[in-house]
Amino acid sequence: MAISGTSMATPHIAGVATLLYQAAPSLGVADYIYEDHETLEGEWYGDRIDTFVSEAELILELSGRYIEGGQSNANGTVSNTGLKP
């Protein structure tokens, strides 16, 4: 039996979010970069007009990639904090 899709993505993204929190517990939502995959430009959450972020959206965006069918990069996500693990 193969498991794919959300059933497998959710625990992986939750793990990436946990690693990120462990590496940088003092960072808040405003410290994370929102990556716009249409323009490929990053912007700070504090600069966004729409500040509402649901828990699921935040976790997916913290993973580094949240495009459907994309891949998460735990090492890249933690490394982007600028802190040493």
PDB file of C-alpha atoms in Angstrom:
ATOM      1  CA  MET A   1       0.000   0.000   0.000  1.00  0.00           C
ATOM      2  CA  ALA A   2       1.447   3.339  -1.052  1.00  0.00           C
ATOM      3  CA  ILE A   3       0.601   6.546   0.752  1.00  0.00           C
ATOM      4  CA  SER A   4       0.957   9.840  -1.066  1.00  0.00           C
ATOM      5  CA  GLY A   5      -0.417  13.363  -1.238  1.00  0.00           C
ATOM      6  CA  THR A   6      -1.552  15.166   1.874  1.00  0.00           C
ATOM      7  CA  SER A   7      -1.308  11.988   3.938  1.00  0.00           C
ATOM      8  CA  MET A   8       2.463  12.016   3.517  1.00  0.00           C
ATOM      9  CA  ALA A   9       3.045  15.755   3.076  1.00  0.00           C
ATOM     10  CA  THR A  10       1.491  16.786   6.386  1.00  0.00           C
ATOM     11  CA  PRO A  11       3.854  14.888   8.721  1.00  0.00           C
ATOM     12  CA  HIS A  12       6.877  15.920   6.658  1.00  0.00           C
ATOM     13  CA  ILE A  13       5.974  19.619   6.698  1.00  0.00           C
ATOM     14  CA  ALA A  14       5.173  19.415  10.417  1.00  0.00           C
ATOM     15  CA  GLY A  15       8.657  17.974  10.922  1.00  0.00           C
ATOM     16  CA  VAL A  16      10.255  20.818   8.950  1.00  0.00           C
ATOM     17  CA  ALA A  17       8.303  23.369  11.012  1.00  0.00           C
ATOM     18  CA  THR A  18       9.499  21.659  14.207  1.00  0.00           C
ATOM     19  CA  LEU A  19      13.129  21.739  13.049  1.00  0.00           C
ATOM     20  CA  LEU A  20      12.769  25.417  12.192  1.00  0.00           C
ATOM     21  CA  TYR A  21      11.293  26.235  15.598  1.00  0.00           C
ATOM     22  CA  GLN A  22      14.034  24.251  17.332  1.00  0.00           C
ATOM     23  CA  ALA A  23      16.759  26.079  15.376  1.00  0.00           C
ATOM     24  CA  ALA A  24      15.293  29.548  15.925  1.00  0.00           C
ATOM     25  CA  PRO A  25      12.677  29.605  18.721  1.00  0.00           C
ATOM     26  CA  SER A  26      12.932  33.383  19.110  1.00  0.00           C
ATOM     27  CA  LEU A  27      11.777  34.100  15.554  1.00  0.00           C
ATOM     28  CA  GLY A  28       8.175  35.131  15.012  1.00  0.00           C
ATOM     29  CA  VAL A  29       5.940  35.100  11.965  1.00  0.00           C
ATOM     30  CA  ALA A  30       7.182  38.559  10.912  1.00  0.00           C
ATOM     31  CA  ASP A  31      10.746  37.197  10.702  1.00  0.00           C
ATOM     32  CA  TYR A  32       9.934  34.668   8.009  1.00  0.00           C
ATOM     33  CA  ILE A  33      10.036  35.522   4.333  1.00  0.00           C
ATOM     34  CA  TYR A  34       6.943  35.019   2.215  1.00  0.00           C
ATOM     35  CA  GLU A  35       7.973  33.756  -1.208  1.00  0.00           C
ATOM     36  CA  ASP A  36       5.704  34.720  -4.074  1.00  0.00           C
ATOM     37  CA  HIS A  37       5.999  31.843  -6.530  1.00  0.00           C
ATOM     38  CA  GLU A  38       4.392  33.830  -9.330  1.00  0.00           C
ATOM     39  CA  THR A  39       6.998  36.607  -9.341  1.00  0.00           C
ATOM     40  CA  LEU A  40       9.739  34.663  -7.523  1.00  0.00           C
ATOM     41  CA  GLU A  41      10.272  37.659  -5.258  1.00  0.00           C
ATOM     42  CA  GLY A  42      10.405  37.450  -1.485  1.00  0.00           C
ATOM     43  CA  GLU A  43       8.810  39.918   0.863  1.00  0.00           C
ATOM     44  CA  TRP A  44       8.521  40.172   4.631  1.00  0.00           C
ATOM     45  CA  TYR A  45       5.237  39.231   6.266  1.00  0.00           C
ATOM     46  CA  GLY A  46       5.245  42.622   7.981  1.00  0.00           C
ATOM     47  CA  ASP A  47       5.065  44.301   4.556  1.00  0.00           C
ATOM     48  CA  ARG A  48       2.048  42.339   3.398  1.00  0.00           C
ATOM     49  CA  ILE A  49      -1.314  44.031   3.275  1.00  0.00           C
ATOM     50  CA  ASP A  50      -3.160  40.837   4.123  1.00  0.00           C
ATOM     51  CA  THR A  51      -1.734  39.818   7.485  1.00  0.00           C
ATOM     52  CA  PHE A  52      -4.112  36.934   8.114  1.00  0.00           C
ATOM     53  CA  VAL A  53      -2.213  33.674   7.922  1.00  0.00           C
ATOM     54  CA  SER A  54      -3.903  30.407   8.741  1.00  0.00           C
ATOM     55  CA  GLU A  55      -1.893  27.775  10.576  1.00  0.00           C
ATOM     56  CA  ALA A  56      -1.780  25.481   7.554  1.00  0.00           C
ATOM     57  CA  GLU A  57      -0.605  28.249   5.214  1.00  0.00           C
ATOM     58  CA  LEU A  58       2.112  29.317   7.655  1.00  0.00           C
ATOM     59  CA  ILE A  59       3.479  25.796   8.076  1.00  0.00           C
ATOM     60  CA  LEU A  60       3.481  25.206   4.331  1.00  0.00           C
ATOM     61  CA  GLU A  61       5.259  28.505   3.665  1.00  0.00           C
ATOM     62  CA  LEU A  62       7.854  27.820   6.365  1.00  0.00           C
ATOM     63  CA  SER A  63       8.781  24.645   4.530  1.00  0.00           C
ATOM     64  CA  GLY A  64      10.481  26.650   1.802  1.00  0.00           C
ATOM     65  CA  ARG A  65       8.141  25.453  -0.938  1.00  0.00           C
ATOM     66  CA  TYR A  66       4.411  25.192  -0.871  1.00  0.00           C
ATOM     67  CA  ILE A  67       3.491  24.732  -4.515  1.00  0.00           C
ATOM     68  CA  GLU A  68       1.349  21.677  -5.008  1.00  0.00           C
ATOM     69  CA  GLY A  69       3.586  18.754  -5.842  1.00  0.00           C
ATOM     70  CA  GLY A  70       6.693  20.578  -4.635  1.00  0.00           C
ATOM     71  CA  GLN A  71       9.359  19.361  -2.274  1.00  0.00           C
ATOM     72  CA  SER A  72      10.315  20.622   1.158  1.00  0.00           C
ATOM     73  CA  ASN A  73      13.931  21.341   2.000  1.00  0.00           C
ATOM     74  CA  ALA A  74      14.503  20.962   5.747  1.00  0.00           C
ATOM     75  CA  ASN A  75      18.206  21.824   5.576  1.00  0.00           C
ATOM     76  CA  GLY A  76      17.575  24.887   3.419  1.00  0.00           C
ATOM     77  CA  THR A  77      14.744  26.072   5.657  1.00  0.00           C
ATOM     78  CA  VAL A  78      16.828  25.868   8.837  1.00  0.00           C
ATOM     79  CA  SER A  79      19.936  27.263   7.109  1.00  0.00           C
ATOM     80  CA  ASN A  80      17.984  30.326   5.955  1.00  0.00           C
ATOM     81  CA  THR A  81      17.555  31.434   9.579  1.00  0.00           C
ATOM     82  CA  GLY A  82      21.224  32.448   9.616  1.00  0.00           C
ATOM     83  CA  LEU A  83      21.672  30.489  12.835  1.00  0.00           C
ATOM     84  CA  LYS A  84      23.863  27.454  13.271  1.00  0.00           C
ATOM     85  CA  PRO A  85      21.892  24.271  14.051  1.00  0.00           C
TER      86      PRO A  85
END
